[in-house]
Short mmCIF file of C-alpha atoms in Angstrom, two decimals:
data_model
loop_
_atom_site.label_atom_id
_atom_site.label_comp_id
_atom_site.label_asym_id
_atom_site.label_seq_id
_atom_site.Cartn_x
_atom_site.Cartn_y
_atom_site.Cartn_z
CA UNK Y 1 14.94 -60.26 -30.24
CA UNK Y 2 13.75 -56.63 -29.37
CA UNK Y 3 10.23 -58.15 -29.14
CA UNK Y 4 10.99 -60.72 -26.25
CA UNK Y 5 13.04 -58.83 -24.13
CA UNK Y 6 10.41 -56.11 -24.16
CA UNK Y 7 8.16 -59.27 -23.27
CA UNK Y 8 10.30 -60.51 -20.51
CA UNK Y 9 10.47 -57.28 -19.27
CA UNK Y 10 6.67 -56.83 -18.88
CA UNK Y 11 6.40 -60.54 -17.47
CA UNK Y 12 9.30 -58.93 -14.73
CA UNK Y 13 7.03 -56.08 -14.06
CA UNK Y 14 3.77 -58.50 -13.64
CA UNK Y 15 5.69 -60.34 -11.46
CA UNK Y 16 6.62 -57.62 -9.22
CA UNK Y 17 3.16 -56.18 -8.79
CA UNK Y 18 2.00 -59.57 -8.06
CA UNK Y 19 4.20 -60.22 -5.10
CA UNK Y 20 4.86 -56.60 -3.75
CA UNK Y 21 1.61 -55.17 -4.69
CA UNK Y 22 -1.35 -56.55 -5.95
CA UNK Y 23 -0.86 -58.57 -2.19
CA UNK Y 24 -2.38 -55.33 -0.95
CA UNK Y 25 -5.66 -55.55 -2.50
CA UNK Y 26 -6.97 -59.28 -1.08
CA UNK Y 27 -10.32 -59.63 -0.67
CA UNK Y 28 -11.52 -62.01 2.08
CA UNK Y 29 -7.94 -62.52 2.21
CA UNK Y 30 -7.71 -63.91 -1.53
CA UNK Y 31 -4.85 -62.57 -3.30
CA UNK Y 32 -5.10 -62.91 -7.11
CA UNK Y 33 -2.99 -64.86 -8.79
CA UNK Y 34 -2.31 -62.64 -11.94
CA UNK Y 35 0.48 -64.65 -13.41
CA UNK Y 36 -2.42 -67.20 -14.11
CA UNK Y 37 -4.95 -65.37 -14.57
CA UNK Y 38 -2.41 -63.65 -17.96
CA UNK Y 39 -1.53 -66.63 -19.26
CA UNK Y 40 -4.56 -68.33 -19.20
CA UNK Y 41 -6.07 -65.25 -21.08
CA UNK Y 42 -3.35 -65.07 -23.75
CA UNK Y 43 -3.68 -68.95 -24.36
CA UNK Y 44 -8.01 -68.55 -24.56
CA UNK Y 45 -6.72 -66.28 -27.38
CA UNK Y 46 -4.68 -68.33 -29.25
CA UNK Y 47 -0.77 -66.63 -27.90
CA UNK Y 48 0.29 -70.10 -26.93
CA UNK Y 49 4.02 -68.84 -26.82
CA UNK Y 50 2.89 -65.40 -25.01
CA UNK Y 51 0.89 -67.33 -22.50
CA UNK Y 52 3.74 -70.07 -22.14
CA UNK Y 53 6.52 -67.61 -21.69
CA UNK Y 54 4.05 -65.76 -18.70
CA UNK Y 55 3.56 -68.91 -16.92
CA UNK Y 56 7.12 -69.95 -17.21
CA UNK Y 57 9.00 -66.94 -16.07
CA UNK Y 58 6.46 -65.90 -14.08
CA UNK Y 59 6.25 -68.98 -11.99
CA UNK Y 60 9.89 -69.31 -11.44
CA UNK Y 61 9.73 -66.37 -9.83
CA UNK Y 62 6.86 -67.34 -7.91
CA UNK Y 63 8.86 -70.05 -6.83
CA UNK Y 64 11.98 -68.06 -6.00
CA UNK Y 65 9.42 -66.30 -3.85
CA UNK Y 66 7.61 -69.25 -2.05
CA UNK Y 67 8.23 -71.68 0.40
CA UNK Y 68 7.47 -74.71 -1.25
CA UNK Y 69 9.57 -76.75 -3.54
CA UNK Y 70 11.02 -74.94 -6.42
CA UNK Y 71 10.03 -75.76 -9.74
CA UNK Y 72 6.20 -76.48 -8.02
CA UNK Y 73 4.44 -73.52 -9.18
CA UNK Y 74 5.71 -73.40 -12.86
CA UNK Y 75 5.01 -77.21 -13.39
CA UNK Y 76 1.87 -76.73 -12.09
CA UNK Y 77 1.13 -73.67 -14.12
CA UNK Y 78 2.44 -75.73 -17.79
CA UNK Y 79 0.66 -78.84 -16.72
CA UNK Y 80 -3.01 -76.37 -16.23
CA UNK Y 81 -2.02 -74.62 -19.70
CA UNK Y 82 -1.39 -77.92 -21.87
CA UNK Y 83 -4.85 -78.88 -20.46
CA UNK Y 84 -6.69 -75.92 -21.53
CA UNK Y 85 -4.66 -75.83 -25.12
CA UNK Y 86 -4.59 -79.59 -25.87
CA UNK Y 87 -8.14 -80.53 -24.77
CA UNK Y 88 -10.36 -77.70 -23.51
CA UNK Y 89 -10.27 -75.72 -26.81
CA UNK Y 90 -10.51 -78.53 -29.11
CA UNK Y 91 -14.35 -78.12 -27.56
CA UNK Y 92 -14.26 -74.68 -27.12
CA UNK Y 93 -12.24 -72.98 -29.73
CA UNK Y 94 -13.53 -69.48 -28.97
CA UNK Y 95 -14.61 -69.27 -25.58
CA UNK Y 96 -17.18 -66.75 -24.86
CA UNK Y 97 -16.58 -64.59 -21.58
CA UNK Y 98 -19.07 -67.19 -19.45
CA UNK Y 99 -17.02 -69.78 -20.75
CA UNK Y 100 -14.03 -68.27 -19.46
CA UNK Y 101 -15.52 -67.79 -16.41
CA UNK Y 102 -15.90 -71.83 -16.25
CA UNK Y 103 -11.87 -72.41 -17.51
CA UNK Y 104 -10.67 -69.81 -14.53
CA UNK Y 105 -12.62 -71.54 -11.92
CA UNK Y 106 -11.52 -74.98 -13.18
CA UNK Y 107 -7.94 -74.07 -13.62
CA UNK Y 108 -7.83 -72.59 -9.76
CA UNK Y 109 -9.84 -75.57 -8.50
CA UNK Y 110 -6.45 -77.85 -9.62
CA UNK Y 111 -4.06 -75.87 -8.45
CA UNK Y 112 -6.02 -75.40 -4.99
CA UNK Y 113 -6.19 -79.02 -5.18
CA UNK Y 114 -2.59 -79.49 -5.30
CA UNK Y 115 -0.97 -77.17 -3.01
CA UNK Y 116 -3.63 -78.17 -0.47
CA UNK Y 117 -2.75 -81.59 -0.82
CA UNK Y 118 1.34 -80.57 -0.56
CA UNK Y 119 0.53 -78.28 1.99
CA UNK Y 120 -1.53 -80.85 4.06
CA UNK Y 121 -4.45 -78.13 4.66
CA UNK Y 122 -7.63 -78.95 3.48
CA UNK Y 123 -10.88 -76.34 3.64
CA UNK Y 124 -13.55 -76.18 0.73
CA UNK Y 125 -14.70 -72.83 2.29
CA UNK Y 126 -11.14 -71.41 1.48
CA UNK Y 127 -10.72 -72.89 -1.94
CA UNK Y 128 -14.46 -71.79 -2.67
CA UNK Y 129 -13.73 -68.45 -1.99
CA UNK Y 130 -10.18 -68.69 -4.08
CA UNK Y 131 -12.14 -70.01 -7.04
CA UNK Y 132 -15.24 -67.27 -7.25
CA UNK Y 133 -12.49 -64.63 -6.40
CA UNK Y 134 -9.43 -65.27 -9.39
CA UNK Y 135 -12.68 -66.36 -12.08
CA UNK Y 136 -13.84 -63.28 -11.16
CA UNK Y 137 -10.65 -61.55 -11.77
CA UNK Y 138 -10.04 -63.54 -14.71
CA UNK Y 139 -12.82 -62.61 -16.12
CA UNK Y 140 -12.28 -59.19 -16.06
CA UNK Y 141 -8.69 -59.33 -17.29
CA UNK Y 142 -10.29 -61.45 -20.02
CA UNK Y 143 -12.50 -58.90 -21.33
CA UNK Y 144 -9.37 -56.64 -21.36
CA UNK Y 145 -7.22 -58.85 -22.99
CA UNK Y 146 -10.06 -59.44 -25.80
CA UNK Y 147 -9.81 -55.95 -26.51
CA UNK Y 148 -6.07 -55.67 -26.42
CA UNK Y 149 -4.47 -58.74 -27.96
CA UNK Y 150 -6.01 -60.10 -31.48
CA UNK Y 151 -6.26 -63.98 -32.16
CA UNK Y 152 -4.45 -65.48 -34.92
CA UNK Y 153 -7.63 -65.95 -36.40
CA UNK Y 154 -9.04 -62.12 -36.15
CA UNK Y 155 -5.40 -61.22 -37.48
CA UNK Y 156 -5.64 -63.48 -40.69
CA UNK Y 157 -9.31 -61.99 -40.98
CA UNK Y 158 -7.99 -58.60 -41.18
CA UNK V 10 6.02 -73.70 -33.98
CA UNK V 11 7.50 -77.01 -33.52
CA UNK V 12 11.28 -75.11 -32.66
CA UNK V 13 9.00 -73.49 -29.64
CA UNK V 14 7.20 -76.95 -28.54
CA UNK V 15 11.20 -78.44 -28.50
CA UNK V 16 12.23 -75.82 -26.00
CA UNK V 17 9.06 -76.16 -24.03
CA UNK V 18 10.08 -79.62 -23.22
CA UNK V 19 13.30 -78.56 -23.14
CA UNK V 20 12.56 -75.81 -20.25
CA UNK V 21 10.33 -78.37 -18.68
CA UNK V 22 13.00 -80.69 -18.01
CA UNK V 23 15.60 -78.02 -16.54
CA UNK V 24 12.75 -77.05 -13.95
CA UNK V 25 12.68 -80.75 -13.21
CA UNK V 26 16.06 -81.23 -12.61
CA UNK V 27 15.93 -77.60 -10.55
CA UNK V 28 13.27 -79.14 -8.41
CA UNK V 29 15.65 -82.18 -7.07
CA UNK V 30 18.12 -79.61 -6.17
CA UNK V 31 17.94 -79.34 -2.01
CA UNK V 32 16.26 -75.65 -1.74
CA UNK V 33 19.43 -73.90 -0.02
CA UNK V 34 20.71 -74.07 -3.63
CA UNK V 35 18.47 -71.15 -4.39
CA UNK V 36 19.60 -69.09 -1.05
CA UNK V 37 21.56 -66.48 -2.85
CA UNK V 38 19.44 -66.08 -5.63
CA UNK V 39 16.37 -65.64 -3.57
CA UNK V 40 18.47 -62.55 -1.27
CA UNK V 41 18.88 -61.07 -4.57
CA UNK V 42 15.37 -61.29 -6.01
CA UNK V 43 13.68 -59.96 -2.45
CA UNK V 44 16.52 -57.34 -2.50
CA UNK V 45 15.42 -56.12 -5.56
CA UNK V 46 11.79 -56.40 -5.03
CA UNK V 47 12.23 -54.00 -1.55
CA UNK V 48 11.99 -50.36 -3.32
CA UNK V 49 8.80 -51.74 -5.34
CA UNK V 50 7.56 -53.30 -2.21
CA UNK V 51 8.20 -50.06 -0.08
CA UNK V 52 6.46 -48.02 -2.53
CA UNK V 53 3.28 -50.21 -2.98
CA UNK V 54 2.97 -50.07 1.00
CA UNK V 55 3.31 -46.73 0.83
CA UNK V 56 0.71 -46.44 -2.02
CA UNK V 57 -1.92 -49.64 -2.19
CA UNK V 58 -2.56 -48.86 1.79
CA UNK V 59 -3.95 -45.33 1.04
CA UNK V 60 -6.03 -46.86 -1.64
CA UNK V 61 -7.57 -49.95 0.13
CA UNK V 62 -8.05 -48.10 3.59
CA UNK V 63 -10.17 -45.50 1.73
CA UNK V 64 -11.82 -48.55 0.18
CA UNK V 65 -11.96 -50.39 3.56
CA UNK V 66 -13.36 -47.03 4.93
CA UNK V 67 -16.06 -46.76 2.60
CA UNK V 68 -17.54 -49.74 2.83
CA UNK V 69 -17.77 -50.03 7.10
CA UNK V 70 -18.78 -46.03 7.00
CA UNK V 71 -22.15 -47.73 8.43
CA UNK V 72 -20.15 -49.74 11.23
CA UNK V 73 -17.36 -46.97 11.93
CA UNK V 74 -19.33 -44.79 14.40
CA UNK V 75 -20.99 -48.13 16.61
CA UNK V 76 -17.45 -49.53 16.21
CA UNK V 77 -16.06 -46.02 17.75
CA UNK V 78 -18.30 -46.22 20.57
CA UNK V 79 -16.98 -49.76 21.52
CA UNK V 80 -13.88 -48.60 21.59
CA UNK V 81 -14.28 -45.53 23.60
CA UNK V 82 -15.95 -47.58 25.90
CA UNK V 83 -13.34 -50.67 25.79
CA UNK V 84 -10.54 -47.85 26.46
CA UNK V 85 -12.01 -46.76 29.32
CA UNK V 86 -12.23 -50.35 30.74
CA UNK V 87 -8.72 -50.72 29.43
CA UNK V 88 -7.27 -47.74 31.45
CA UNK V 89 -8.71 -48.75 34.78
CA UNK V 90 -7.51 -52.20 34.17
CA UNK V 91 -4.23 -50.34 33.19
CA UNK V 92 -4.13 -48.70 36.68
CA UNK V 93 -4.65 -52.01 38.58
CA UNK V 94 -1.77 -53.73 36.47
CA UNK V 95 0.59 -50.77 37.33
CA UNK V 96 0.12 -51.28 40.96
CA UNK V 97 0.78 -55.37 40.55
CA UNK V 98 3.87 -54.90 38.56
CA UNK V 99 5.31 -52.29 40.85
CA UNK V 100 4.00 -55.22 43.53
CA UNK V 101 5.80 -58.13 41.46
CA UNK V 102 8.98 -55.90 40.44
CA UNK V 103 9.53 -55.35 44.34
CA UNK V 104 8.85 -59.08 45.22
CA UNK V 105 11.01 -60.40 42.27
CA UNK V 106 13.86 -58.26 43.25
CA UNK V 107 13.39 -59.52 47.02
CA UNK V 108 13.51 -62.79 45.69
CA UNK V 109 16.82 -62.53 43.43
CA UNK V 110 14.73 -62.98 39.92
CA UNK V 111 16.61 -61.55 36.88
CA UNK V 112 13.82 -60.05 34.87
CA UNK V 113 14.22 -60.93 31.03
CA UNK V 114 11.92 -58.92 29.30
CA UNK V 115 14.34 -55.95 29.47
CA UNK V 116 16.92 -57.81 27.43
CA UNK V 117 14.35 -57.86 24.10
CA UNK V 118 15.79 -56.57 21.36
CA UNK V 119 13.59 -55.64 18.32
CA UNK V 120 14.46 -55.21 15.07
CA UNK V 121 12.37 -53.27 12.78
CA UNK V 122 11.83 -55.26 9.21
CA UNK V 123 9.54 -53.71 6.17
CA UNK V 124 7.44 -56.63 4.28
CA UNK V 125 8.52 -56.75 0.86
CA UNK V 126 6.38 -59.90 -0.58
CA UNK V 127 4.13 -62.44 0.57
CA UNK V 128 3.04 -65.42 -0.09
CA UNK V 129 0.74 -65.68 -3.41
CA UNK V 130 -1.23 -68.29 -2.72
CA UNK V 131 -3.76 -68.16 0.37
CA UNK V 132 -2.70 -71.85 1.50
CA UNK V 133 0.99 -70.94 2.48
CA UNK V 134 1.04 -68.27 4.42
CA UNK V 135 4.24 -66.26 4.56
CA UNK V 136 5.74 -62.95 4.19
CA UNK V 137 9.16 -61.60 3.36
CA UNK V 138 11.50 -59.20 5.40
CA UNK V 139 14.36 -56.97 4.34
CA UNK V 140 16.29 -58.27 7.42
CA UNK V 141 18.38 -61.25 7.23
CA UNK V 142 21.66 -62.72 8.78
CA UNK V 143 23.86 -59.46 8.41
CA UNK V 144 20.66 -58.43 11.13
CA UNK V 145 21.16 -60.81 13.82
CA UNK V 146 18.30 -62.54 12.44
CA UNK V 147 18.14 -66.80 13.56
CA UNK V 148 15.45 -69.43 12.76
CA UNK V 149 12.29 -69.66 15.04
CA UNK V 150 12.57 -65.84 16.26
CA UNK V 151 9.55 -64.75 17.18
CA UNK V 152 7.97 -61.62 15.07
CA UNK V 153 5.32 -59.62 16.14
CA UNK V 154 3.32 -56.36 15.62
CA UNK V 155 2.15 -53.73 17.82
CA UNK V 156 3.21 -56.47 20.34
CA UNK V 157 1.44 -59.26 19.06
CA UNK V 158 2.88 -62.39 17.62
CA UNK V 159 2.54 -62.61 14.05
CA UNK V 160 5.11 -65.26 13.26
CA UNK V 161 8.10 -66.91 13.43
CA UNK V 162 11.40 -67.07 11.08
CA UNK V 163 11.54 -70.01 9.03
CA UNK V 164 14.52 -69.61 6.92
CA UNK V 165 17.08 -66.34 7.09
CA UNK V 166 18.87 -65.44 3.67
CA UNK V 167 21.90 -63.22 3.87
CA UNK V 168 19.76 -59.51 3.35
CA UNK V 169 16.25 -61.69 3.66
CA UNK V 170 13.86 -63.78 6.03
CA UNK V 171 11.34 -65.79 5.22
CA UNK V 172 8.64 -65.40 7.75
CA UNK V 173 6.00 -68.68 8.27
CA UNK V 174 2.82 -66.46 10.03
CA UNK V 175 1.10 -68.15 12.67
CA UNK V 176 -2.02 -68.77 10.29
CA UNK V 177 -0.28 -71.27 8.31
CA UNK V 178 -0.94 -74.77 8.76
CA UNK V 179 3.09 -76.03 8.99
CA UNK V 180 3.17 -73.64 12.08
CA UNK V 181 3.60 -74.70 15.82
CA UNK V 182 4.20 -72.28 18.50
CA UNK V 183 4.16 -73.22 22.49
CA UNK V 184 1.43 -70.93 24.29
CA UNK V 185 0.17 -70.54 27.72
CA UNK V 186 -3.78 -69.70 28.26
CA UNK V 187 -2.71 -66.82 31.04
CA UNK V 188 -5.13 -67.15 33.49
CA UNK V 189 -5.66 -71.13 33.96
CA UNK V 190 -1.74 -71.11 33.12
CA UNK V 191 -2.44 -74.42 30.90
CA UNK V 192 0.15 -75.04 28.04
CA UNK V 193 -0.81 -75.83 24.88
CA UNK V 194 0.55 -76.10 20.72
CA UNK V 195 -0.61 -72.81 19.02
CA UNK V 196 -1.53 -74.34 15.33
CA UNK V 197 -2.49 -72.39 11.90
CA UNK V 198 -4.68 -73.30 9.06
CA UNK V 199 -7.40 -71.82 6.91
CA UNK V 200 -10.13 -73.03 9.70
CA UNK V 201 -8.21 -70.16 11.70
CA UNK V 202 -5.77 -70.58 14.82
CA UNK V 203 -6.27 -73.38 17.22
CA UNK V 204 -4.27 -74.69 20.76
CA UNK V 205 -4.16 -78.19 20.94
CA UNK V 206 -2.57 -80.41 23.55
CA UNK V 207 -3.89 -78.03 26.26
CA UNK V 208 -4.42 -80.77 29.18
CA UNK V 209 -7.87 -81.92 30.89
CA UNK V 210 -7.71 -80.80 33.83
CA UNK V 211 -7.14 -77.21 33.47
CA UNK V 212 -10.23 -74.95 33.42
CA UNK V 213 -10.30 -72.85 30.36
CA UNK V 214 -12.06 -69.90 30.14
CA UNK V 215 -13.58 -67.70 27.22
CA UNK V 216 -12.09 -64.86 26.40
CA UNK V 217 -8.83 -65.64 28.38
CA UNK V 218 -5.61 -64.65 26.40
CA UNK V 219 -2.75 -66.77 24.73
CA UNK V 220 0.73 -66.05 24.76
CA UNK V 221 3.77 -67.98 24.19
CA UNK V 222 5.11 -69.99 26.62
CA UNK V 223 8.48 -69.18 25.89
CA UNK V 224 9.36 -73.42 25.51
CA UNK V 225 12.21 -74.25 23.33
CA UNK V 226 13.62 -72.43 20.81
CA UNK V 227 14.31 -68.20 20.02
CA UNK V 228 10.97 -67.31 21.34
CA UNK V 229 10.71 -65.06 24.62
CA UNK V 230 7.49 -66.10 26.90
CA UNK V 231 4.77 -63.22 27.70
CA UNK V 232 3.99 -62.42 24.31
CA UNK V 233 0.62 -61.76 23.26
CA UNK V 234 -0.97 -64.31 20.36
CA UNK V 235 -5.28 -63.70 21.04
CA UNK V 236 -7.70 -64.00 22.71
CA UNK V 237 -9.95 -67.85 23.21
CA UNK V 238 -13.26 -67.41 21.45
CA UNK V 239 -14.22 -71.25 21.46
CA UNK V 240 -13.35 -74.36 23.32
CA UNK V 241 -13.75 -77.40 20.43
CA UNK V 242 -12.46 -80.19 21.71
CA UNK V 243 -15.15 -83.14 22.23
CA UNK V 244 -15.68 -85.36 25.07
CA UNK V 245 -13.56 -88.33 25.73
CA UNK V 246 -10.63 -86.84 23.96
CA UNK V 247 -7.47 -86.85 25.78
CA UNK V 248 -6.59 -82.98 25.34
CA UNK V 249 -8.52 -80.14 25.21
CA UNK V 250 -8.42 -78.15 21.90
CA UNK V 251 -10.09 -74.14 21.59
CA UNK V 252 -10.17 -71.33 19.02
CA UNK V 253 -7.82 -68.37 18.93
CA UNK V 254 -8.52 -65.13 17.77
CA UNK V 255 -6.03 -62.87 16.71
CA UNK V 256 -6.49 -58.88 16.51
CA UNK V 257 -4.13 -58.47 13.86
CA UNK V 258 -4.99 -58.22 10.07
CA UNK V 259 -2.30 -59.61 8.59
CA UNK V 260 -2.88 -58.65 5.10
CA UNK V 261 -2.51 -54.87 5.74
CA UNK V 262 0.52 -55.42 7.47
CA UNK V 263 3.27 -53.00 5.94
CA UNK V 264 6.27 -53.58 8.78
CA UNK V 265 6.82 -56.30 11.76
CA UNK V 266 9.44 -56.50 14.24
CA UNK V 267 11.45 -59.43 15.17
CA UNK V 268 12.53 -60.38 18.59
CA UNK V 269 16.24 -61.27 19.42
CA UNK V 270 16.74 -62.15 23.33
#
């Protein structure tokens, strides 16, 4: 019990520095998305439920904090991690950091894709420039989180 | 493992059925969350600014001292221009009063607002205020910075406001160009600001400046939005369409104010 609410508690502060923050540091006006970005990570490691619970409470609170529909961000953010667990890692069970690189980009050309399309603004320039910007983010949070957080696998090893 | 897939769906289904609720259901909770975001928010102003102007200043050390010449020279153009538009307002104060005008722009009220969040995603476009109802604020007040228009209110919560900025694609705001006095639709996107609907016959010219025309709605007229950099409209359309550039960088933005009439 101890061990989630210290979890939720660290998913509170993520959230926090994501929308009060981490909003002062956009480059080329690209904020990243580090809710995301975590969970993403923490699934590409094998924490389903850690990556899960990031992308759930953290994207109700991204919704509480946006204009669009509630419920949009955190569906969207579910629907891009069942992808990755269900069928990306069934061909890439331990992604390498390039590899990574490839699931970030993919992940943030969807969701540009769909808020573009709710939004009704369209410009490949902009979602470019979203993608190169939250892989490359990613994939520095990736190489962290390989350090930090163990696979089930590595933790069986040892 | 599968206890944790059951509430998964589980979860999945209660954000559905959130998502069908109308979005004023989440009013009061969103108040609270920005409420308690505002100290954080306030302190990362205070603290992320220092660290991404000495950033910002590191990289355009190269540019800093041609860009200081510019502006040494701009400010002298400015004050001379300053001089002449002293002597036409005295001019247009006198003539107004002859004429029995009641002058408006004394009766704006600002009300200073921090930013405590913005939007996370680069497609929507809007920032959150610590002033809300109990502040006077309404929908479609106009909110500026260093007297430029920034955006307008797009939904007020009871300590809160939601603020849609004029780069986002969902936003409309009547302008005037102010020297070929054409009228026009201020519009947003990620192509960058845009009036459309500015009629044929009027003879734009670069460089002129946009502000708001002051049609409809909260929003007083005279305000500053840019300056035209391009006119983009082709030929045999039936309205004229041009590029606006704003001076203000939104994203280092730490307080606004909003303007009550």
């Amino acid at each position: 019990m101890i061990k989630y609410i210290v979890k939720i508690l660290a998913i509170l502060m993520l959230v926090i520095l994501q929308i009060a923050i981490i909003s002062k540091i956009a480059i080329w006006g690209i904020i990243p998305n580090l809710i995301l970005i975590l969970s993403i990570c923490l699934i590409l490691r094998d924490r389903f439920e850690d990556g899960f619970l990031v992308a759930l409470l953290g994207g109700l609170m991204m919704d509480l904090s946006s204009s669009l529909h509630f419920g949009l961000f955190t569906l969207i953010f579910l629907a891009i991690l069942a992808v990755i667990y269900f069928y990306l890692l069934k061909f890439f069970p331990a992604p390498n950091w390039l590899t990574s690189l490839l699931i970030f980009g993919g992940s943030f050309l969807l969701l540009d894709l769909i808020i573009s399309l709710l939004v009704g603004d369209w410009s490949w320039q902009e979602i470019l420039k979203d993608i190169i910007i939250n892989s490359l983010w990613g994939g520095i949070i990736y190489l962290i989180v390989q350090r930090i957080v163990q696979s089930k696998e590595e933790i069986k090893l040892t | 493992m599968r206890k944790f897939f059951i509430i998964v769906i589980v979860t999945i289904g209660i954000v559905i059925g959130l998502s069908l609720l109308p979005s004023s259901y989440f009013s009061p909770v969103r108040n609270v969350f920005f409420q308690a975001l505002k100290p954080f928010a306030i302190f990362g102003n205070f603290t992320a600014n220092k660290v991404s102007l000495f950033f910002t200043n590191l990289t355009h050390l190269a540019s800093l001292s041609k860009e200081n010449e510019k502006l040494i020279k701009e400010n002298l153009e400015l004050q001379s221009k300053l001089a002449v538009l002293k002597e036409a307002q005295n001019e247009s104060e006198i003539l107004k009063k002859e004429l029995g005008f009641i002058s408006n722009k004394g009766n704006l009220n600002l009300v200073p607002s921090n930013i405590i969040g913005r939007s996370i995603s680069g497609f929507l476009r809007t920032i959150i205020i610590d002033r809300g109802k109990t502040g006077g604020l309404k929908v479609g007040q106009a909110v500026i910075s260093q007297g430029i228009l920034v955006g307008t209110i797009k939904q007020t919560y009871e300590n809160t406001a939601e603020v849609n900025l004029i780069y986002n694609y969902n936003s409309l705001v009547p302008v005037m160009l102010s020297d070929s006095r054409g009228t026009g639709l201020l519009r947003g996107g990620l192509e960058g600001l845009t009036v459309e609907d500015i009629p044929l016959n009027i003879p734009i010219k670069i460089d002129e400046q946009v502000v708001t025309s002051g049609l409809g709605g909260e929003m007083p007229a005279g305000i500053l939005v840019g300056q035209i950099t391009e006119v983009i409209s082709k030929e045999g359309e039936i309205f004229q369409k041009v590029t606006v550039s704003s001076p203000i960088e939104i994203y280092y933005l730490e307080f606004v104010f909003v303007v009550k009439q």
